Short mmCIF file of N, CA, C and O in Angstrom, two decimals:
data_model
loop_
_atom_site.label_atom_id
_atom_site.label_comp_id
_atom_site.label_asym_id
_atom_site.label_seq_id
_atom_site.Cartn_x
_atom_site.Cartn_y
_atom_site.Cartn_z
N UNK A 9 -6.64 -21.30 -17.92
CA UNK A 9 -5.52 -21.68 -18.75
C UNK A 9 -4.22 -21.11 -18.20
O UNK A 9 -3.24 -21.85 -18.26
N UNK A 10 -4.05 -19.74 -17.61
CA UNK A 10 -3.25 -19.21 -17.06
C UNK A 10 -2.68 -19.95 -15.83
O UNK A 10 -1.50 -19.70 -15.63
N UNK A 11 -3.44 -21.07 -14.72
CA UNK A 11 -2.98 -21.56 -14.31
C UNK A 11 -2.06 -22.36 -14.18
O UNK A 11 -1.25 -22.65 -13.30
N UNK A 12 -2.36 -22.79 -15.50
CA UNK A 12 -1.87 -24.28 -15.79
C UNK A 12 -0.75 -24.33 -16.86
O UNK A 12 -0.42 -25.40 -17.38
N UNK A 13 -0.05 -22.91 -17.23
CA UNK A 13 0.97 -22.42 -17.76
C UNK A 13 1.86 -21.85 -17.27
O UNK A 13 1.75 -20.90 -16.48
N UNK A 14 3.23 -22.52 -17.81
CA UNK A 14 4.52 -22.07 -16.82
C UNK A 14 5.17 -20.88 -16.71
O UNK A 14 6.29 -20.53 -17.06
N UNK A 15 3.93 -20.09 -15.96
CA UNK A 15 3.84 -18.59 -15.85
C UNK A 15 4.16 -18.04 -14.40
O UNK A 15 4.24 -18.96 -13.58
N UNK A 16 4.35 -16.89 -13.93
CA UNK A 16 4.39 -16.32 -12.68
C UNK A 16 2.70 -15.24 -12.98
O UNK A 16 2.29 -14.46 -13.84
N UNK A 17 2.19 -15.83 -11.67
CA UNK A 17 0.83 -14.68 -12.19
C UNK A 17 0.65 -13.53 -11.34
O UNK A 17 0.29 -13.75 -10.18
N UNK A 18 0.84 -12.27 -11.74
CA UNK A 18 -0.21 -11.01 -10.84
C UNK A 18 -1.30 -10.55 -10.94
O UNK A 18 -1.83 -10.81 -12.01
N UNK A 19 -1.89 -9.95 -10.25
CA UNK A 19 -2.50 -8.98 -10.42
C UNK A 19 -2.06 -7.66 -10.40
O UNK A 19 -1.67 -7.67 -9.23
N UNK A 20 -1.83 -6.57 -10.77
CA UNK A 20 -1.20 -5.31 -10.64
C UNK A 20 -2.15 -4.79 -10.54
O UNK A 20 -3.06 -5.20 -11.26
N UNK A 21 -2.56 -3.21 -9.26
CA UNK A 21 -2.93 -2.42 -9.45
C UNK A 21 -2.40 -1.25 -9.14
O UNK A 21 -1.46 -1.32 -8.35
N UNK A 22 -2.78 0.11 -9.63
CA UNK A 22 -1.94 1.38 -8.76
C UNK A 22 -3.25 1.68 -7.53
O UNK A 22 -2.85 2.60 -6.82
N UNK A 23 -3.97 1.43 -7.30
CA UNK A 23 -4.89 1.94 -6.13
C UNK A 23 -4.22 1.94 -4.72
O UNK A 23 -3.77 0.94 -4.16
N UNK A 24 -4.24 3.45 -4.15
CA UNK A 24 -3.58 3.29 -2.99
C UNK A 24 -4.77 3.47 -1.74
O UNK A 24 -4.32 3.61 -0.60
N UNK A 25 -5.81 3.48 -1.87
CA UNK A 25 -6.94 3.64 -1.25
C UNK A 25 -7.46 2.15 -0.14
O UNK A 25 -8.24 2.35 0.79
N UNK A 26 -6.97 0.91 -0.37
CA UNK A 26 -7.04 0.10 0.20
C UNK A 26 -6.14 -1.10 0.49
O UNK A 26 -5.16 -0.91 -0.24
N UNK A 27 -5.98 -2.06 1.07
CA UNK A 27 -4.63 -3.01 1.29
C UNK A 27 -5.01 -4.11 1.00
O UNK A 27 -6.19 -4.37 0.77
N UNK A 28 -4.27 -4.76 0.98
CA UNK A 28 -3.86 -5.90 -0.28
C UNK A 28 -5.05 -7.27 0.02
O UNK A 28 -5.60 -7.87 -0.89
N UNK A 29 -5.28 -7.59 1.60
CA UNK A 29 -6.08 -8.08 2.32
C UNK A 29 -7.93 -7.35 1.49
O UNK A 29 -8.86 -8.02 1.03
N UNK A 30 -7.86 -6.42 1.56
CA UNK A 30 -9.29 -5.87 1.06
C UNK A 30 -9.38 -6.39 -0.44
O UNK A 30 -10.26 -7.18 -0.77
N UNK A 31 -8.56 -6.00 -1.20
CA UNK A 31 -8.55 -6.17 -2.87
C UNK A 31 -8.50 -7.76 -2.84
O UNK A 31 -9.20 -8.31 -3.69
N UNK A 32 -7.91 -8.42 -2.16
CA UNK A 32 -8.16 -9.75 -2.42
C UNK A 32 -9.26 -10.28 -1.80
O UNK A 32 -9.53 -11.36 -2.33
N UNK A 33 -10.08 -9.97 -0.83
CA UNK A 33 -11.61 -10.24 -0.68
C UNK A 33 -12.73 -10.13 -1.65
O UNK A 33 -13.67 -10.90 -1.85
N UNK A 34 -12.39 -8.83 -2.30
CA UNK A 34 -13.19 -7.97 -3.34
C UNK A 34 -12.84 -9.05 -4.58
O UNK A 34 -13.52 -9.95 -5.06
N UNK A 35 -12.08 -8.77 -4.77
CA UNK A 35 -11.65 -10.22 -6.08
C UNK A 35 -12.05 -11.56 -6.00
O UNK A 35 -12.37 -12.36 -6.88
N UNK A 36 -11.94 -11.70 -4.26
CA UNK A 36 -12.57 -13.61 -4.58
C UNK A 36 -14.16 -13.53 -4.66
O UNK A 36 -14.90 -14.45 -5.02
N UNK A 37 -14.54 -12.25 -4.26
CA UNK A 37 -16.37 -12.49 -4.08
C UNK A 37 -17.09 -12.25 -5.91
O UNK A 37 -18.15 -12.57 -6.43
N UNK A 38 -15.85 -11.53 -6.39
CA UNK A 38 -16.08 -11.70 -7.91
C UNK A 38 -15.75 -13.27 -8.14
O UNK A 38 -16.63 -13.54 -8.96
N UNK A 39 -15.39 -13.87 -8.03
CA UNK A 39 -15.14 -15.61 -8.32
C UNK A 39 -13.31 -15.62 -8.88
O UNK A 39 -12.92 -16.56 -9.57
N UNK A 40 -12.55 -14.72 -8.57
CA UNK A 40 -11.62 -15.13 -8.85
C UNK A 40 -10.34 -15.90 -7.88
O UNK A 40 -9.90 -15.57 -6.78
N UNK A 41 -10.04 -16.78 -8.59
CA UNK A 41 -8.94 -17.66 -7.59
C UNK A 41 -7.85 -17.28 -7.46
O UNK A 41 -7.02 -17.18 -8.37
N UNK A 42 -7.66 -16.95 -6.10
CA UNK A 42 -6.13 -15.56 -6.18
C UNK A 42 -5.74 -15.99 -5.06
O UNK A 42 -6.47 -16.69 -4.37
N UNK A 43 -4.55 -15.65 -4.71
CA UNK A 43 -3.42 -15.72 -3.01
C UNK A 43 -3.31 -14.35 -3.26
O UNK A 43 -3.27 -13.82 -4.37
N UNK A 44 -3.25 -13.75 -2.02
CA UNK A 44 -2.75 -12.25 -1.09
C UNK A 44 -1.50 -12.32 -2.17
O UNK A 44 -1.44 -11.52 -3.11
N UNK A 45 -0.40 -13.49 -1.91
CA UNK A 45 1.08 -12.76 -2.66
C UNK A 45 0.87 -12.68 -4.20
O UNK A 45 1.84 -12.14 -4.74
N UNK A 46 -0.25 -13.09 -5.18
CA UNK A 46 -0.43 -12.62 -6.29
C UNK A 46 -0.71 -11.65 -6.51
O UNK A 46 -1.01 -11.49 -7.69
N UNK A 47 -0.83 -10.25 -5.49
CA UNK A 47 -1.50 -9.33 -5.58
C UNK A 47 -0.63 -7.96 -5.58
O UNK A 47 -0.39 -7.60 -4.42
N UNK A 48 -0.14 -7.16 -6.50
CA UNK A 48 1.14 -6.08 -6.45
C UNK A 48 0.15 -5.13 -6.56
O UNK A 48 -0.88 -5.11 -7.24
N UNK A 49 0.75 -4.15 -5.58
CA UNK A 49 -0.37 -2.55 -5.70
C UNK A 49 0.97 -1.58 -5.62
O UNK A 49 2.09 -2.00 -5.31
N UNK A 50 0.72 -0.49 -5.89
CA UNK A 50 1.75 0.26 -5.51
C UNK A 50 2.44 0.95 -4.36
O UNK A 50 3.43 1.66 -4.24
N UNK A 51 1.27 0.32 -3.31
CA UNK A 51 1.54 0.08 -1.81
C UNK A 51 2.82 -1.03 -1.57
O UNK A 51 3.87 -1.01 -0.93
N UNK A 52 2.24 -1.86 -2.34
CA UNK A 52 3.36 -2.95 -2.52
C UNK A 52 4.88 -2.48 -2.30
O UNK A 52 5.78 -2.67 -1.48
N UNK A 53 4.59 -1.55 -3.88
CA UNK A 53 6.00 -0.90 -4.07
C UNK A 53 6.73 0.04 -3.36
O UNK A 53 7.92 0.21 -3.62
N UNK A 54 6.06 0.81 -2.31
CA UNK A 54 6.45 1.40 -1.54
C UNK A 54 6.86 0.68 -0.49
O UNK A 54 7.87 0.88 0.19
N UNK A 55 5.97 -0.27 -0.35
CA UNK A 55 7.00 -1.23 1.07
C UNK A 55 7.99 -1.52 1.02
O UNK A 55 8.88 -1.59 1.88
N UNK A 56 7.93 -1.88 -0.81
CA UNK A 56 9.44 -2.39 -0.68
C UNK A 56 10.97 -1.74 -0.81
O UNK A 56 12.05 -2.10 -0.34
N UNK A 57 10.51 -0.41 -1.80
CA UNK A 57 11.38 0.78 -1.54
C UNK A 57 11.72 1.26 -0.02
O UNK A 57 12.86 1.54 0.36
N UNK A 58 10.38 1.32 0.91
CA UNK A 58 11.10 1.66 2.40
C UNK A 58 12.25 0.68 3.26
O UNK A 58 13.29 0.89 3.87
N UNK A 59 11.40 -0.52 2.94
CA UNK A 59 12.07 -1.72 3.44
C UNK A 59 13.91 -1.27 2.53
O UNK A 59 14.85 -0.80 3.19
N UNK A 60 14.00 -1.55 1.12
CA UNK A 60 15.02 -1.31 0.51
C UNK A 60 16.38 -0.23 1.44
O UNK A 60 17.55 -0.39 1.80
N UNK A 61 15.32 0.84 1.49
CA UNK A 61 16.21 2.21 1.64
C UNK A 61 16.62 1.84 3.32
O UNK A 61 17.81 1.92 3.65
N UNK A 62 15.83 1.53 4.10
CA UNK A 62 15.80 1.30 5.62
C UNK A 62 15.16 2.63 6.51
O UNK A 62 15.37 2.78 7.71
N UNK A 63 14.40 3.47 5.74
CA UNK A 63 13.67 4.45 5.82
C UNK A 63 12.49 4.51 6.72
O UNK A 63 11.77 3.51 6.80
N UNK A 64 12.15 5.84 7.55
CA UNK A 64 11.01 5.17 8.48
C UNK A 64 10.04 6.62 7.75
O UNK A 64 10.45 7.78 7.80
N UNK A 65 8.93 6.27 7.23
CA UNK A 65 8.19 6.92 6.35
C UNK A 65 7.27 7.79 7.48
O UNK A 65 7.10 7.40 8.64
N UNK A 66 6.77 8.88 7.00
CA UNK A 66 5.34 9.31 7.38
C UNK A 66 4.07 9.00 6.46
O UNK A 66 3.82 9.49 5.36
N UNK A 67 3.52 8.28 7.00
CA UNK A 67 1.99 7.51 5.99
C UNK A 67 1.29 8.45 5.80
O UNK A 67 0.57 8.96 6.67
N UNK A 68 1.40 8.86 4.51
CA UNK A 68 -0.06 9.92 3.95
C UNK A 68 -0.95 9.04 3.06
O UNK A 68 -1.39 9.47 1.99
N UNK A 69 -1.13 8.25 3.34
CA UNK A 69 -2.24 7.01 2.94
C UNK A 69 -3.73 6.58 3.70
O UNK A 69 -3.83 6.18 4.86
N UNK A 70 -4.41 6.68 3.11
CA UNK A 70 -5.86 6.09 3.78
C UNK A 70 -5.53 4.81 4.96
O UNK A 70 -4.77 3.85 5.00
N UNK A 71 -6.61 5.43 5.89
CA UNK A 71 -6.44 4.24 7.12
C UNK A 71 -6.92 3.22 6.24
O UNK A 71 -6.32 2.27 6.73
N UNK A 72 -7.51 2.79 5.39
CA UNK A 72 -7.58 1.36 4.96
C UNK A 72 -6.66 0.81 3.88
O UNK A 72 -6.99 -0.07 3.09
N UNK A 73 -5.27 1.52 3.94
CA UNK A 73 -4.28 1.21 3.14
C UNK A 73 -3.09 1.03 4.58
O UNK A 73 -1.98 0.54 4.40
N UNK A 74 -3.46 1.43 5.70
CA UNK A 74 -2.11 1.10 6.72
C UNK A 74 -1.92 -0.48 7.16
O UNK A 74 -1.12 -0.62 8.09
N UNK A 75 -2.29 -1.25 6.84
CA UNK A 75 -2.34 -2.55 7.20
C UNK A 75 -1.35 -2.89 5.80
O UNK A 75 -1.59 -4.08 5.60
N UNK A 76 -0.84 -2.66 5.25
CA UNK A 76 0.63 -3.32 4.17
C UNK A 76 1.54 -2.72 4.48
O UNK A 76 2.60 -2.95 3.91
N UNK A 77 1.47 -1.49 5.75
CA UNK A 77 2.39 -1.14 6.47
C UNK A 77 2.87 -1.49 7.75
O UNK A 77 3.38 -0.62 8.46
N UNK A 78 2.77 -2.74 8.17
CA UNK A 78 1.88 -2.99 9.37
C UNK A 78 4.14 -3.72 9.43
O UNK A 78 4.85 -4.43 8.72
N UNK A 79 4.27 -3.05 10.51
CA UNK A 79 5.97 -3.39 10.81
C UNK A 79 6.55 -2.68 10.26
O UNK A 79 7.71 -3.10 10.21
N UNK A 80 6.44 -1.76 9.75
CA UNK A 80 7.52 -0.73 9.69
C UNK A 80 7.73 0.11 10.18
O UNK A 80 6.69 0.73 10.41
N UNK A 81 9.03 0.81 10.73
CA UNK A 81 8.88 1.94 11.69
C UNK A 81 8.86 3.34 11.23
O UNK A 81 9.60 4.02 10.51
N UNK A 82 7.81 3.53 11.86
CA UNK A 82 6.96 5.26 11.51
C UNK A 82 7.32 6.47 12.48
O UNK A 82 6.63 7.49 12.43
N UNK A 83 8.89 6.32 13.76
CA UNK A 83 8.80 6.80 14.55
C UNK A 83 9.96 7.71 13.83
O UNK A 83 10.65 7.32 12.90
N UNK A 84 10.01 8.77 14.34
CA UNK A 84 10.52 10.25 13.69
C UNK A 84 11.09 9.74 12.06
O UNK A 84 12.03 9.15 11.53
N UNK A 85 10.01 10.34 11.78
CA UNK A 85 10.15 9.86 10.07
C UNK A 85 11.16 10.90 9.31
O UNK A 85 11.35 12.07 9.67
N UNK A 86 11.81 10.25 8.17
CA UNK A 86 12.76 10.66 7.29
C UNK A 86 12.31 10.35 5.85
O UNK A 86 13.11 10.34 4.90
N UNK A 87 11.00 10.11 5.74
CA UNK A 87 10.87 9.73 4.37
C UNK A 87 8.48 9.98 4.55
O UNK A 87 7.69 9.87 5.49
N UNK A 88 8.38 10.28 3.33
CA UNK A 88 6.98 10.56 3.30
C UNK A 88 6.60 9.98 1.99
O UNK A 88 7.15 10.17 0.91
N UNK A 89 5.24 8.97 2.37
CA UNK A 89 4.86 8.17 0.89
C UNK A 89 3.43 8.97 1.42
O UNK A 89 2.86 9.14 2.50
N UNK A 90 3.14 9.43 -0.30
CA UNK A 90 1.68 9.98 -0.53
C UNK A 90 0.74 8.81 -1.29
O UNK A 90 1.17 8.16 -2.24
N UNK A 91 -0.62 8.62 -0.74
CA UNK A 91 -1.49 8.32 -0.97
C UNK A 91 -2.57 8.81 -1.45
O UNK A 91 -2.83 9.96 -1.10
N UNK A 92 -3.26 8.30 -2.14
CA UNK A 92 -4.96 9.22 -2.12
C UNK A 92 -5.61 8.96 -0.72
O UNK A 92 -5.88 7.82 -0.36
N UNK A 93 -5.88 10.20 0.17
CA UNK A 93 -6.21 10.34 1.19
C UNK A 93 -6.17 11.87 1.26
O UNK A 93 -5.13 12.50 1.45
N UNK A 94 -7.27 12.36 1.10
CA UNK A 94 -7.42 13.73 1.05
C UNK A 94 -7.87 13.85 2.71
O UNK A 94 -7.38 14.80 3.32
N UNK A 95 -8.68 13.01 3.37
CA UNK A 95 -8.50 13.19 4.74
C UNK A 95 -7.37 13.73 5.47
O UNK A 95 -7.35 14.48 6.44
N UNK A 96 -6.43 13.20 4.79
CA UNK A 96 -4.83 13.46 5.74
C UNK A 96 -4.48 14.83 5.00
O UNK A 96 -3.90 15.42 5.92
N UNK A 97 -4.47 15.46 4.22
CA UNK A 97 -4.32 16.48 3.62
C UNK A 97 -4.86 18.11 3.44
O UNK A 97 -5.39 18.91 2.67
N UNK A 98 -4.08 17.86 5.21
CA UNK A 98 -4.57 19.41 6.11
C UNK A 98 -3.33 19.84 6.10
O UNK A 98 -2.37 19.07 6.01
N UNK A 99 -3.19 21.53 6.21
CA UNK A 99 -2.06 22.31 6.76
C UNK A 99 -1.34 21.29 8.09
O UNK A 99 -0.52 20.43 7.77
N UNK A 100 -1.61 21.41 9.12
CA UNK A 100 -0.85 20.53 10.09
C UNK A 100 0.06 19.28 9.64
O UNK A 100 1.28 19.29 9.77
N UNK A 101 -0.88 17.88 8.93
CA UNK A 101 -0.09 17.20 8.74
C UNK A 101 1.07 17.56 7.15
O UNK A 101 2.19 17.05 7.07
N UNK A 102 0.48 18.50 6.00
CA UNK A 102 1.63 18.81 5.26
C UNK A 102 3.04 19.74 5.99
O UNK A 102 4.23 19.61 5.70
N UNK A 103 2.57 20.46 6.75
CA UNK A 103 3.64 20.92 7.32
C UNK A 103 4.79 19.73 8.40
O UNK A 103 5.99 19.71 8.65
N UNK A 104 3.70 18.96 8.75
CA UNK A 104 4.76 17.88 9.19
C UNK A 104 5.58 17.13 8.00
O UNK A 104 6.80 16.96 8.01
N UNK A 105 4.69 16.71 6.95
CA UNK A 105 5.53 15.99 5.64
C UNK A 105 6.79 16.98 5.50
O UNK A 105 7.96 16.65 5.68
N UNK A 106 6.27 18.41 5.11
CA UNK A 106 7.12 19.18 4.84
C UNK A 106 8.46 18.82 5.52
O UNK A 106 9.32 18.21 4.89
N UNK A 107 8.64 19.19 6.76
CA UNK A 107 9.45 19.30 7.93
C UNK A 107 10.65 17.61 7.96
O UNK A 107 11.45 17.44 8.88
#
């Protein structure tokens, strides 16, 4: 019914653990009928805040969340987006966030 009403549709999630490409696989094998751009995560929202600001981030995000980052520049970073990724969350790389 939602289709077929003169609606804008999302999905919203906050999960920063995977990219937008994964959650929409996982969703169609449940049977739901979805496009990649129906899909807002809060990865989302960080793209678009970096993109916004013109900011080149350090990714503290799970390698299976770096693919919605995929073109942005990560080279001497001025800005740090946290993820759930306790992998990345050693002395070395916080002292780089830090820095």
């Amino acid at each position: 019914r939602l289709r077929g009403a003169p609606v804008t549709i999302r999905f919203v999630t906050n999960t920063t653990k995977e990219c937008k490409r994964d959650l929409l696989e996982r969703l169609m094998k449940l049977g739901f009928d979805i496009a990649e751009n129906e899909i807002f995560t809060s990865l989302t929202a960080a793209r678009n805040l970096l993109e916004q600001k013109q900011v080149r981030p350090l990714l503290l995000v799970d390698d299976k969340a770096l693919p919605d980052f995929t073109g942005i520049a990560t080279d001497d970073p001025n800005a740090v987006v946290v993820g759930l990724a306790p992998e990345h969350f050693h002395y070395q790389m916080m002292n780089r966030a830090f820095r």
